[in-house]
PDB file of C-alpha atoms and ligand atoms in Angstrom:
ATOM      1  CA  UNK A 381       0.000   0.000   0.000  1.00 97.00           C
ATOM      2  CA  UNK A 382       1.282   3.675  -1.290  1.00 98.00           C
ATOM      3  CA  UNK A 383       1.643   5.464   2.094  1.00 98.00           C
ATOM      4  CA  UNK A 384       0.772   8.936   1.859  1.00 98.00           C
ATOM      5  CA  UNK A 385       1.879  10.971   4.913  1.00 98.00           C
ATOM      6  CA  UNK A 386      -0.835  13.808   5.971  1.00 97.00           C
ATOM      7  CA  UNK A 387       1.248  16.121   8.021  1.00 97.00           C
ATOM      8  CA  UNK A 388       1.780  18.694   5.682  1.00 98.00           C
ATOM      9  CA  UNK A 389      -1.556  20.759   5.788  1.00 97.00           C
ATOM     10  CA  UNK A 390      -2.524  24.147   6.091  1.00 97.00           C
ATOM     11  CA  UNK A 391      -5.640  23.116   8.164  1.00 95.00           C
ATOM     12  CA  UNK A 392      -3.797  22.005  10.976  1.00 94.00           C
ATOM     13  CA  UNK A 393      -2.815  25.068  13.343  1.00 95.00           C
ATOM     14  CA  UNK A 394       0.549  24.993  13.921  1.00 96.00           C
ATOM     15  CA  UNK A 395       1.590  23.762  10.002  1.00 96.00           C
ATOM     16  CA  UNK A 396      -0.818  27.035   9.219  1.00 96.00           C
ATOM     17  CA  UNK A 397       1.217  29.434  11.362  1.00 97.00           C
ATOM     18  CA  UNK A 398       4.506  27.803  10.013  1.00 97.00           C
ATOM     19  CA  UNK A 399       3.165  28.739   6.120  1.00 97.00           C
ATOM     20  CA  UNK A 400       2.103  32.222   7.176  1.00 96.00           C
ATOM     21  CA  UNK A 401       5.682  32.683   9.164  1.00 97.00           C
ATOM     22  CA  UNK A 402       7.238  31.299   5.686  1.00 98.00           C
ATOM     23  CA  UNK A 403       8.803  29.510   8.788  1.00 98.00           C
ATOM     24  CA  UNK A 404      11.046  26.343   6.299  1.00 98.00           C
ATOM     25  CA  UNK A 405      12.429  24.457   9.467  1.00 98.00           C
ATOM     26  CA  UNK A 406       8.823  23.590  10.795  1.00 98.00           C
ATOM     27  CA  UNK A 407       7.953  22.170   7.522  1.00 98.00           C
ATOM     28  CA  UNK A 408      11.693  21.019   6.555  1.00 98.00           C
ATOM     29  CA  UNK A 409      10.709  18.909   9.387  1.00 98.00           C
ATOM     30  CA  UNK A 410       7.721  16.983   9.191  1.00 98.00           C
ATOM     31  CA  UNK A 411       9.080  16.224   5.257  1.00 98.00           C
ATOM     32  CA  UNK A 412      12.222  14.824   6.523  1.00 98.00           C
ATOM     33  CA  UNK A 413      10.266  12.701   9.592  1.00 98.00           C
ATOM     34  CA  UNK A 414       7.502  11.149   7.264  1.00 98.00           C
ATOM     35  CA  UNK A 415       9.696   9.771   4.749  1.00 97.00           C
ATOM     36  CA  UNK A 416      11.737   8.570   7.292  1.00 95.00           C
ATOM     37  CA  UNK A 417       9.026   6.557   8.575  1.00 94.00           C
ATOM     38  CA  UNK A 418       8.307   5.728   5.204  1.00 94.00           C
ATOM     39  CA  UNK A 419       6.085   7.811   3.736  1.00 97.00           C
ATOM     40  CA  UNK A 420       5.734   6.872  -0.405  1.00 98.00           C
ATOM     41  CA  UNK A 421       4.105  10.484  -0.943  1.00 98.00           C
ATOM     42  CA  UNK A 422       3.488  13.716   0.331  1.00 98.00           C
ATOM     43  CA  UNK A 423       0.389  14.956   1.168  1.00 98.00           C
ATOM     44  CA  UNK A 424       0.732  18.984   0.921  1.00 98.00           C
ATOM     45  CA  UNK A 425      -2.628  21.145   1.147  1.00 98.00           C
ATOM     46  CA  UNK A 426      -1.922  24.962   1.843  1.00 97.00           C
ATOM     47  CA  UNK A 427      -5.227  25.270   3.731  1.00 94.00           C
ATOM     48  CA  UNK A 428      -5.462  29.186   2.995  1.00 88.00           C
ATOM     49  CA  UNK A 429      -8.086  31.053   1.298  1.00 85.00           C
ATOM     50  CA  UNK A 430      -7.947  30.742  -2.672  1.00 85.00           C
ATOM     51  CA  UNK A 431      -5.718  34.064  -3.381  1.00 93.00           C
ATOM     52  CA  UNK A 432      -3.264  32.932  -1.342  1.00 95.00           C
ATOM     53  CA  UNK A 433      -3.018  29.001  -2.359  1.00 97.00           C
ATOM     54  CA  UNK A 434      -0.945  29.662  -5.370  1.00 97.00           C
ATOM     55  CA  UNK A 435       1.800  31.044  -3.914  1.00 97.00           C
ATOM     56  CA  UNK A 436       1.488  29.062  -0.655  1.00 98.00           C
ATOM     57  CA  UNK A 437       1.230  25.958  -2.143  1.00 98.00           C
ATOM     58  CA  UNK A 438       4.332  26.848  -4.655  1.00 98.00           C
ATOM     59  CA  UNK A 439       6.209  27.470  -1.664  1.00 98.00           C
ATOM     60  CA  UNK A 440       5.403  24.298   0.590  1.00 98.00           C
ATOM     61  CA  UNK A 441       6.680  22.759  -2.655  1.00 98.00           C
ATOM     62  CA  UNK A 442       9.417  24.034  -2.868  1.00 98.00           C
ATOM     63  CA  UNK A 443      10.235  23.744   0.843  1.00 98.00           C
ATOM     64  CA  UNK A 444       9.676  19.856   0.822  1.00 98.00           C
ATOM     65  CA  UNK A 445      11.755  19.312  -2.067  1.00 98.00           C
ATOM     66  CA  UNK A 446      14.505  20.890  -1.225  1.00 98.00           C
ATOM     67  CA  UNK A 447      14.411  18.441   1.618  1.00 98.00           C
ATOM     68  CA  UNK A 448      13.358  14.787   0.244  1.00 98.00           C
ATOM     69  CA  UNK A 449      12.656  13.496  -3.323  1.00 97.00           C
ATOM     70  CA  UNK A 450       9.661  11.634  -2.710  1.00 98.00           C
ATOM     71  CA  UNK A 451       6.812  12.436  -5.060  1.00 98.00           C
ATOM     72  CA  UNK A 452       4.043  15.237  -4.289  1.00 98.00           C
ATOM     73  CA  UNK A 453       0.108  14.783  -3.582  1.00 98.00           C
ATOM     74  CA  UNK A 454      -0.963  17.929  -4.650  1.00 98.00           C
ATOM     75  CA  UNK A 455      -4.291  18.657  -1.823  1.00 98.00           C
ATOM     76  CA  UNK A 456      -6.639  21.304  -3.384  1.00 98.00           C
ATOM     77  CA  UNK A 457      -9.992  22.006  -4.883  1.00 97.00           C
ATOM     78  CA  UNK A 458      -8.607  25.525  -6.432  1.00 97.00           C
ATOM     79  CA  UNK A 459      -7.524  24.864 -10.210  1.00 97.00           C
ATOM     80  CA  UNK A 460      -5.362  28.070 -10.277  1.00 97.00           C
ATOM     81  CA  UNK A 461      -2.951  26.634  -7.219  1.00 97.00           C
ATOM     82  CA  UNK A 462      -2.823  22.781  -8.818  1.00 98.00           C
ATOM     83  CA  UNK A 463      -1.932  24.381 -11.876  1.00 98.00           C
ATOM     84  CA  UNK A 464       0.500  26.520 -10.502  1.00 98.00           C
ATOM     85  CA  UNK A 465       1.807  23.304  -8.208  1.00 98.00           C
ATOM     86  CA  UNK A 466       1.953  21.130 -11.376  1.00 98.00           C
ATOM     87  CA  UNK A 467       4.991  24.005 -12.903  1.00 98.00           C
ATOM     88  CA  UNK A 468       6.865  23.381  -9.654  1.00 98.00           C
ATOM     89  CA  UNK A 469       6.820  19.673  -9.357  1.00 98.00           C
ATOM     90  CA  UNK A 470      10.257  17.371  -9.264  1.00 98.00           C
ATOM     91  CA  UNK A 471       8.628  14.263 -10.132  1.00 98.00           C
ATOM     92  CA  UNK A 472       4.990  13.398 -11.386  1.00 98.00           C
ATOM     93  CA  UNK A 473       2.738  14.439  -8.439  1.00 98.00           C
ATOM     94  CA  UNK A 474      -0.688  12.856  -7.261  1.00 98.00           C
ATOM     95  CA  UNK A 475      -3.616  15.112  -7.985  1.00 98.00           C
ATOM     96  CA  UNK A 476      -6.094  15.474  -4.734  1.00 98.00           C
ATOM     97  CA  UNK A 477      -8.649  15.276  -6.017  1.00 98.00           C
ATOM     98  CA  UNK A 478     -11.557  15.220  -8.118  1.00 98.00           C
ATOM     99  CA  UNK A 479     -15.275  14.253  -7.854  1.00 98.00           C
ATOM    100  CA  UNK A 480     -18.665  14.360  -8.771  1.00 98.00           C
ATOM    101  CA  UNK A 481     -19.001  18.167  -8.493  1.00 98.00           C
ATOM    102  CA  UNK A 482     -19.117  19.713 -11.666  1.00 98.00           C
ATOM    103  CA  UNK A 483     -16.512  22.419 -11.330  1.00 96.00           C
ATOM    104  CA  UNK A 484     -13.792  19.798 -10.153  1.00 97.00           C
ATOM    105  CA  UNK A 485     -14.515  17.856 -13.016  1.00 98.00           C
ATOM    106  CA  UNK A 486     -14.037  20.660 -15.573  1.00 98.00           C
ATOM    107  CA  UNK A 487     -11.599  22.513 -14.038  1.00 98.00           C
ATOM    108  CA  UNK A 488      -9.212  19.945 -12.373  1.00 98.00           C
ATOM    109  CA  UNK A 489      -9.748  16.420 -14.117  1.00 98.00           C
ATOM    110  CA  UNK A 490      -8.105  18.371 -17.498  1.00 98.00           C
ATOM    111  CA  UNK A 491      -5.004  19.086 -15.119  1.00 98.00           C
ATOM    112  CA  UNK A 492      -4.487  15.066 -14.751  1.00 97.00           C
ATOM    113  CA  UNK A 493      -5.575  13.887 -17.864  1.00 97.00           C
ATOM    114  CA  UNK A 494      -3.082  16.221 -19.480  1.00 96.00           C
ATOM    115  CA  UNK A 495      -0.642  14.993 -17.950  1.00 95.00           C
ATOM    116  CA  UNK A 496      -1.051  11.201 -17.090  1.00 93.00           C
ATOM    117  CA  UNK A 497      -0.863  12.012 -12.857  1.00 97.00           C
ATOM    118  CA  UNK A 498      -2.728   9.674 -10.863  1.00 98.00           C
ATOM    119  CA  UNK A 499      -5.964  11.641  -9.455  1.00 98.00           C
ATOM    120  CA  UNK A 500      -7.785  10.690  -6.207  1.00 98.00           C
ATOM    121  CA  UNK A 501     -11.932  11.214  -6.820  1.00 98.00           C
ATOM    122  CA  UNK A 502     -13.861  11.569  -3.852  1.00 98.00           C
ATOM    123  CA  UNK A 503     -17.043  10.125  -4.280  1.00 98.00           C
ATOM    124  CA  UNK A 504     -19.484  13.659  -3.474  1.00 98.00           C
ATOM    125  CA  UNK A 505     -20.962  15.996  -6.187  1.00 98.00           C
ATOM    126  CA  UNK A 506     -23.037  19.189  -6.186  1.00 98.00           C
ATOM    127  CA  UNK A 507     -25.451  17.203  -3.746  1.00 98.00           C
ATOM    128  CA  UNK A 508     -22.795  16.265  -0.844  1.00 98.00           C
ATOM    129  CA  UNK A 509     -21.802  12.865   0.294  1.00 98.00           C
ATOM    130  CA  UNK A 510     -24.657  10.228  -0.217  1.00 97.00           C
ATOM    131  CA  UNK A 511     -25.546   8.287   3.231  1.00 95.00           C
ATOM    132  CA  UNK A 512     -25.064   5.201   1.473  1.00 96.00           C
ATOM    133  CA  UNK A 513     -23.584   2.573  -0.798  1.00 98.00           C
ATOM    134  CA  UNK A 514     -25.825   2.959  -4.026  1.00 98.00           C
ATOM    135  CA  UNK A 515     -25.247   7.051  -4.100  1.00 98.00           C
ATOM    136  CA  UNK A 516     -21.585   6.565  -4.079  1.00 98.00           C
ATOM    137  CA  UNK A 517     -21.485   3.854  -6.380  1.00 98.00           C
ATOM    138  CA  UNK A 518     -23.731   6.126  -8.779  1.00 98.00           C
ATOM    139  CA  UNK A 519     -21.338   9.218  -8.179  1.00 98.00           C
ATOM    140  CA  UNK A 520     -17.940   6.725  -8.958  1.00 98.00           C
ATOM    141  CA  UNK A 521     -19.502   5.973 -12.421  1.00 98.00           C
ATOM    142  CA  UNK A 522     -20.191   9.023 -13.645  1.00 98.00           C
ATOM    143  CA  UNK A 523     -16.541   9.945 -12.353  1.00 98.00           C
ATOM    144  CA  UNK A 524     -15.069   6.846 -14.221  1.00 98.00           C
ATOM    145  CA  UNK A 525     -17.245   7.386 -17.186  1.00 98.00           C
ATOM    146  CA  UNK A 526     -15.663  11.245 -17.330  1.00 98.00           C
ATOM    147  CA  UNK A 527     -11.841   9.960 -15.899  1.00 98.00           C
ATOM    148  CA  UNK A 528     -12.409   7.531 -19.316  1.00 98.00           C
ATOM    149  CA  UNK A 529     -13.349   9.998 -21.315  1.00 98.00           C
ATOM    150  CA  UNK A 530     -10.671  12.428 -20.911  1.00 98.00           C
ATOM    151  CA  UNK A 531      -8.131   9.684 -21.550  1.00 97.00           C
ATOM    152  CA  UNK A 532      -6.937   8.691 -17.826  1.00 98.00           C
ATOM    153  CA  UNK A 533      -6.190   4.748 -17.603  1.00 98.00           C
ATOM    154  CA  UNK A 534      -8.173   3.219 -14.550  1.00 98.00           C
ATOM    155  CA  UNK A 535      -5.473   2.418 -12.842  1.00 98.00           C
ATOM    156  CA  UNK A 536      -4.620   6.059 -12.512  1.00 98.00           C
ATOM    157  CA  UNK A 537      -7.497   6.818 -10.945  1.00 98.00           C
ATOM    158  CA  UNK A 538      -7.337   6.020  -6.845  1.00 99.00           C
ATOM    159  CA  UNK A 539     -11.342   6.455  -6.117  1.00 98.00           C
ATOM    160  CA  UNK A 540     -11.867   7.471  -2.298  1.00 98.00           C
ATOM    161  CA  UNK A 541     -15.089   6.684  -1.160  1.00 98.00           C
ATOM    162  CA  UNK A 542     -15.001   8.590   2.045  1.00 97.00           C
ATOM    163  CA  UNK A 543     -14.949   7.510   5.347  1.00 96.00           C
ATOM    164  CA  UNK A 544     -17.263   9.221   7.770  1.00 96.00           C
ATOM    165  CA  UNK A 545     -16.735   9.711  11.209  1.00 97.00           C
ATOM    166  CA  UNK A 546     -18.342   6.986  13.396  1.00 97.00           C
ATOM    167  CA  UNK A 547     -19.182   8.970  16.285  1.00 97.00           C
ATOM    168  CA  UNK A 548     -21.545  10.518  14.291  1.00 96.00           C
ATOM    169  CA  UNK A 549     -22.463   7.688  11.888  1.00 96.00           C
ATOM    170  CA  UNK A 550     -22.179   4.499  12.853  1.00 97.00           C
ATOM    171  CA  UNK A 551     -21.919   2.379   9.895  1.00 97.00           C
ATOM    172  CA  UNK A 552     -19.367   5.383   8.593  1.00 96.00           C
ATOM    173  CA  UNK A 553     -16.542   2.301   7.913  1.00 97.00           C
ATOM    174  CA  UNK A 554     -18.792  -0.246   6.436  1.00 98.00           C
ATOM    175  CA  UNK A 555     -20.065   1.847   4.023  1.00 98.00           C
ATOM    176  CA  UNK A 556     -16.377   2.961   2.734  1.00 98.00           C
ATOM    177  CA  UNK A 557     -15.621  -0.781   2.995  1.00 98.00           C
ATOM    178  CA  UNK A 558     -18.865  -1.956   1.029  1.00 98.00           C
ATOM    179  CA  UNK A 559     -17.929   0.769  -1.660  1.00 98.00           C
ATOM    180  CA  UNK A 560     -14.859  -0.312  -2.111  1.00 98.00           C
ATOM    181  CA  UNK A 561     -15.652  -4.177  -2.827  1.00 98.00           C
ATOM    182  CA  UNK A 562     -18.586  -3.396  -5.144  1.00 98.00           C
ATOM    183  CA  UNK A 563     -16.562  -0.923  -7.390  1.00 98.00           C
ATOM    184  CA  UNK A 564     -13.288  -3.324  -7.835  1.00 98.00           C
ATOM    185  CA  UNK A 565     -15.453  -5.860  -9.005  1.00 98.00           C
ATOM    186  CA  UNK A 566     -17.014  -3.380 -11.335  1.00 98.00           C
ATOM    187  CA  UNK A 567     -13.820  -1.845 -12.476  1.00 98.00           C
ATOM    188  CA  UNK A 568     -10.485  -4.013 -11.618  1.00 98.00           C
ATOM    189  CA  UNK A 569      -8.359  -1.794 -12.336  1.00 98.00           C
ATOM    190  CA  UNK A 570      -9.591   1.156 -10.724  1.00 98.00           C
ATOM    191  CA  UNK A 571      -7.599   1.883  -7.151  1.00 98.00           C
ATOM    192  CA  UNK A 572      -8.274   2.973  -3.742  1.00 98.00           C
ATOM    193  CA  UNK A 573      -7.268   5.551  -1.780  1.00 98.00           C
ATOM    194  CA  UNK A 574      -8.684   6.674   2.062  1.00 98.00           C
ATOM    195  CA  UNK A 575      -8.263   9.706   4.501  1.00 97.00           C
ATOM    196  CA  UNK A 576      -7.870   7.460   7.222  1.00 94.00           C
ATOM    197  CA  UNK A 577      -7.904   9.423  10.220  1.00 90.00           C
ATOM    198  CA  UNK A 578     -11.432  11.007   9.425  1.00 91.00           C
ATOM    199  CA  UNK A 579     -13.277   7.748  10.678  1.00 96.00           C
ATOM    200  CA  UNK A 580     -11.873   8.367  14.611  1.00 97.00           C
ATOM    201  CA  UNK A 581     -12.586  12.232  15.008  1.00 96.00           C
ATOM    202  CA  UNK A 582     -13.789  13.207  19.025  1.00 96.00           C
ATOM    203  CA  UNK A 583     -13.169   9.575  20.097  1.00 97.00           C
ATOM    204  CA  UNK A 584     -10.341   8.733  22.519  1.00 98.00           C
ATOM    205  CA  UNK A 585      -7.245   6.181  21.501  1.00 98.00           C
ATOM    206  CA  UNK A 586      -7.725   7.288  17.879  1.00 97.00           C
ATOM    207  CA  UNK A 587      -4.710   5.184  16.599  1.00 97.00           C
ATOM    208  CA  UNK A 588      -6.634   1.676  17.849  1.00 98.00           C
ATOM    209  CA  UNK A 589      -9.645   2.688  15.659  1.00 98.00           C
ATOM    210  CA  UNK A 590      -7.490   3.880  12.687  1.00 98.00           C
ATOM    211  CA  UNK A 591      -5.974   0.462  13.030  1.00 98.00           C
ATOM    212  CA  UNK A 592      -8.849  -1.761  13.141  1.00 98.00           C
ATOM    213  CA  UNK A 593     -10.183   0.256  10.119  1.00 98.00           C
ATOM    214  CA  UNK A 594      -7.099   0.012   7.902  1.00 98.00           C
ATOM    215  CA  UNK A 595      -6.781  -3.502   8.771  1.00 98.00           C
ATOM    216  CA  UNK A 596     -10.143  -4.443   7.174  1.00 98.00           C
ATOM    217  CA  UNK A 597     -10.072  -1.497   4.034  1.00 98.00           C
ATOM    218  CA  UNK A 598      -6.827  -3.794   3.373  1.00 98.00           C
ATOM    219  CA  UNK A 599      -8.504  -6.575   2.931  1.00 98.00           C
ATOM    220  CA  UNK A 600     -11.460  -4.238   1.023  1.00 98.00           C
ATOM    221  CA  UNK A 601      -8.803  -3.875  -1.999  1.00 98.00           C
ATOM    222  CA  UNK A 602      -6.953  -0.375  -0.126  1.00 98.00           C
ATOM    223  CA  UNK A 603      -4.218   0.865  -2.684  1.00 98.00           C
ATOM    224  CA  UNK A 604      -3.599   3.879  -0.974  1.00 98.00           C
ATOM    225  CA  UNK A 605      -4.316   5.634   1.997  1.00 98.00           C
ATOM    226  CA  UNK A 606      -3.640   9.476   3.729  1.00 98.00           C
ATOM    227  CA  UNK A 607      -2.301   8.750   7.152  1.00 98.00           C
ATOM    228  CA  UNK A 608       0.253   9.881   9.918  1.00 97.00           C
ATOM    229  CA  UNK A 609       3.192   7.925   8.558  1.00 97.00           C
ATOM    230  CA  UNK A 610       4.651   8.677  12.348  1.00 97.00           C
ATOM    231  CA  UNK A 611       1.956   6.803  14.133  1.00 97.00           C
ATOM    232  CA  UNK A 612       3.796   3.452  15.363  1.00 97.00           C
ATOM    233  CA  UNK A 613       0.874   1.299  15.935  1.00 97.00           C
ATOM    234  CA  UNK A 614      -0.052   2.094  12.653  1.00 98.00           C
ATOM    235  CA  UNK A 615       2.216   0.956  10.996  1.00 97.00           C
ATOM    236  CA  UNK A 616       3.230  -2.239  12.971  1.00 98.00           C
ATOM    237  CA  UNK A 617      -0.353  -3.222  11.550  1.00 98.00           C
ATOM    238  CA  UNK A 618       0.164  -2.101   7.843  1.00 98.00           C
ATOM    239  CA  UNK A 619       3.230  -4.324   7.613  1.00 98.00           C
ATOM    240  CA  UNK A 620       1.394  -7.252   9.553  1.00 98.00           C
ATOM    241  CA  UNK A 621      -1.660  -6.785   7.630  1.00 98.00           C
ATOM    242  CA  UNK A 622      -0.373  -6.796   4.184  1.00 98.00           C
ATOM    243  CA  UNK A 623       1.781 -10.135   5.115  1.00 98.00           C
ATOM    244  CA  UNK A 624      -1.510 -11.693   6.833  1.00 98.00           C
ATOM    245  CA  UNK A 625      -3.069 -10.817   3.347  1.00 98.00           C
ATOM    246  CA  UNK A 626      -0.765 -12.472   0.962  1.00 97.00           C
ATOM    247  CA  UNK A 627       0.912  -9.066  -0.529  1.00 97.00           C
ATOM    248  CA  UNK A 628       4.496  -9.300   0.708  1.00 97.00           C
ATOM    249  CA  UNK A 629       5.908 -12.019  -1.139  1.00 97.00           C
ATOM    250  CA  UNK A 630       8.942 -14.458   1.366  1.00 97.00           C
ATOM    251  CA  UNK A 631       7.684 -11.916   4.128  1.00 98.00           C
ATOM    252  CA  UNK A 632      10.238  -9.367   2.536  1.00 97.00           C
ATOM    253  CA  UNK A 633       8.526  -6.567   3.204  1.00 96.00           C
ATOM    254  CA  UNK A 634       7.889  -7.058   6.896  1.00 97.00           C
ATOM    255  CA  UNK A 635      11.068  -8.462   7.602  1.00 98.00           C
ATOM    256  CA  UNK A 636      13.283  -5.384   6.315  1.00 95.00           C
ATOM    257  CA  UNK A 637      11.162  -2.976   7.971  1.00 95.00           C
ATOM    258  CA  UNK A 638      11.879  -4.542  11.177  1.00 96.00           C
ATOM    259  CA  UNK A 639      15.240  -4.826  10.787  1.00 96.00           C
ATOM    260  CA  UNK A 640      15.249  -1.282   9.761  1.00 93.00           C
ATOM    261  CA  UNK A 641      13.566  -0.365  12.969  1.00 93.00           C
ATOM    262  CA  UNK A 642      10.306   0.685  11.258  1.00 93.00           C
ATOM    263  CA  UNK A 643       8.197  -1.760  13.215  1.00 95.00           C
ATOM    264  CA  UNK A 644       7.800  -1.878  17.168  1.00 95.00           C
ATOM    265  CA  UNK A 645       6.153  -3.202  19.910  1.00 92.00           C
TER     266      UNK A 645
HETATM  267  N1  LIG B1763      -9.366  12.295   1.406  1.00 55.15           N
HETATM  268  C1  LIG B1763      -8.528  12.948   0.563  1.00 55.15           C
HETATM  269  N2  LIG B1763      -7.757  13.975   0.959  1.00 55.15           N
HETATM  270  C2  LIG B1763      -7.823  14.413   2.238  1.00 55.15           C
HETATM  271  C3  LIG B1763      -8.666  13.776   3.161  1.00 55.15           C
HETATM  272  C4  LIG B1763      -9.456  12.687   2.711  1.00 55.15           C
HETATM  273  N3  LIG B1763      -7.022  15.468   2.656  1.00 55.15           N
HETATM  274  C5  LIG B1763      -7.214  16.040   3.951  1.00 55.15           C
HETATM  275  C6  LIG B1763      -7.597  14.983   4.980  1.00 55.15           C
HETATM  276  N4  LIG B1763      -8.689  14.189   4.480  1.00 55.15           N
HETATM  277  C7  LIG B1763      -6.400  14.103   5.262  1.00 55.15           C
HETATM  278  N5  LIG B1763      -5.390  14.840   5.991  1.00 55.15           N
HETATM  279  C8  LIG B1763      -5.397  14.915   7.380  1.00 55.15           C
HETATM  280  C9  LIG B1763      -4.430  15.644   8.019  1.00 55.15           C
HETATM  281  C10 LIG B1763      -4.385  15.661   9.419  1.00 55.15           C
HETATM  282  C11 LIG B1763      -5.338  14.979  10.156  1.00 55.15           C
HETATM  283  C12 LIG B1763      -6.297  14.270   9.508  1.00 55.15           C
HETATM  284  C13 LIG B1763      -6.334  14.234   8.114  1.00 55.15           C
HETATM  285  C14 LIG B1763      -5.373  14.920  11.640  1.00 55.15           C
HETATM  286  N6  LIG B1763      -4.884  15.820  12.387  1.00 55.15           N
HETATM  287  C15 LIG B1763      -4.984  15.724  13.842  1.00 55.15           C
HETATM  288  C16 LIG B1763      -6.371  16.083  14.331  1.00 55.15           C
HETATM  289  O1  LIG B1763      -7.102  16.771  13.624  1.00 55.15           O
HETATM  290  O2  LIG B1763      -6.704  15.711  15.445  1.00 55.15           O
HETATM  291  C17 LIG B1763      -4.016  16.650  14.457  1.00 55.15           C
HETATM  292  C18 LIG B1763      -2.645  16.191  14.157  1.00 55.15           C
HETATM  293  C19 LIG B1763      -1.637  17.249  14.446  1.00 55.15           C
HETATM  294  O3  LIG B1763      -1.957  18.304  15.005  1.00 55.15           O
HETATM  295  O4  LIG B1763      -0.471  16.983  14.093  1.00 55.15           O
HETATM  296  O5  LIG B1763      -5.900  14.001  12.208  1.00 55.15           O
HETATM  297  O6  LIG B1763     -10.243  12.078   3.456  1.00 55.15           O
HETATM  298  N7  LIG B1763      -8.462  12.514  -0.707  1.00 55.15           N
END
């Protein structure tokens, strides 16, 4: 599974302050400490109001770079900062993300199809997130039909289908979960990617419910997934999962990440 580390956002308060402050250490930082811990991609989302996200985002870029050479997830709904971000870029970048909605459609899918990047498509639209598993499934073919259309392979397409929080919705997980199995039998090729975290917001011992979800999305099909790359338990269970589910051939995998001191307990 691709991890991509999540620390990098504008949303959060202190990464916020640090991109106002132009402050490079702060985010020199968390660059350098996800891909230590293994992080496959970098999530980077300026947060800030749409004026501002060009240049913000330009600059996180060129922060992070000038740090690690792990390729970019580009986090943004605003076509003028992707587009910007796209100019900047080392190495072919992740779009995040399309969806249903018809201005992300016209004014960001062209940005991926143009050049081959793999996009992430949250499955929403002009309506909001459907409750359940039919809405979603509607929503990811009409977003494969257009991802098709415009000349993007499936397998460059990593469809999210949105976890919701379970303290406010209970069957939040199963729903992802459900989405995911129906749509890879659907569309093979077609990959997965999840905001993990989202499922354990205002809940104590969030890591333990992060676990328990990625555990089962893994065995759902998960191709991808937006996580804290420095979360420990975390990734003690990727590694164990993935060899538990038959995708680390000789136990390579899991064995050199111990060795390397990337698993602990
Ligand atoms: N899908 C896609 N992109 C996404 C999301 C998604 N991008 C944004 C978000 N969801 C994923 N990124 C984060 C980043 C941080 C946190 C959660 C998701 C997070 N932060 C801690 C908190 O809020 O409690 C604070 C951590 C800190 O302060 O360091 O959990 O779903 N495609």
């Amino acid at each position: 599974m691709l991890v991509i580390g999540e620390k990098i956002n504008g949303t959060l308060k202190k990464t916020a302050a640090a991109i106002a402050a132009r402050d490079e250490a702060f985010i020199k930082d968390i660059a350098c400490r996800q891909v230590e811990a293994g992080a496959d991609y970098l999530d980077v989302n300026a947060g800030t109001a749409s004026s501002r996200e060009p240049e913000d985002l330009v600059w996180l870029i060129e922060v992070v770079q000038s740090v690690v050479d792990v390729p970019l997830c580009l986090d943004s709904a605003n076509p003028a900062a992707l587009r910007a971000g796209l100019e900047r870029v080392n190495q072919v970048p992740m779009i995040n993300s399309i969806s249903g909605e018809a201005g992300r459609l016209e004014g960001i899918l062209p940005l991926a199809a143009e050049r081959g990047c793999p996009v992430i498509a949250l499955l929403l639209d002009d309506n909001g997130i459907p409750g359940g598993e039919d809405g979603r499934l509607e929503i990811a073919r009409r977003i494969i039909d257009r991802t098709r259309e415009a000349g993007l392979p499936d397998d460059q397409v990593f469809i999210d289908p949105l976890a919701m929080t379970l303290s406010t919705k209970t069957d939040g997980a199963v729903v992802a979960i459900n989405v995911m199995r129906c749509i890879r039998s659907e569309y093979p090729e077609v990959k997965f990617s999840i905001g993990l975290s989202n499922i354990s917001f205002g809940l104590p011992a969030r890591s333990l419910i992060n676990q328990a979800f990625l555990a089962q999305a893994l065995a759902a099909g998960l191709d991808a997934a937006i996580i804290d790359p420095l979360d420990q338990g975390l990734r003690n269970m990727l590694y164990a999962t993935e060899l538990v589910l038959g995708r680390d051939r000789f136990c390579r995998k899991y064995t050199s990440a111990f060795r390397a001191g990337k698993i602990k307990i």
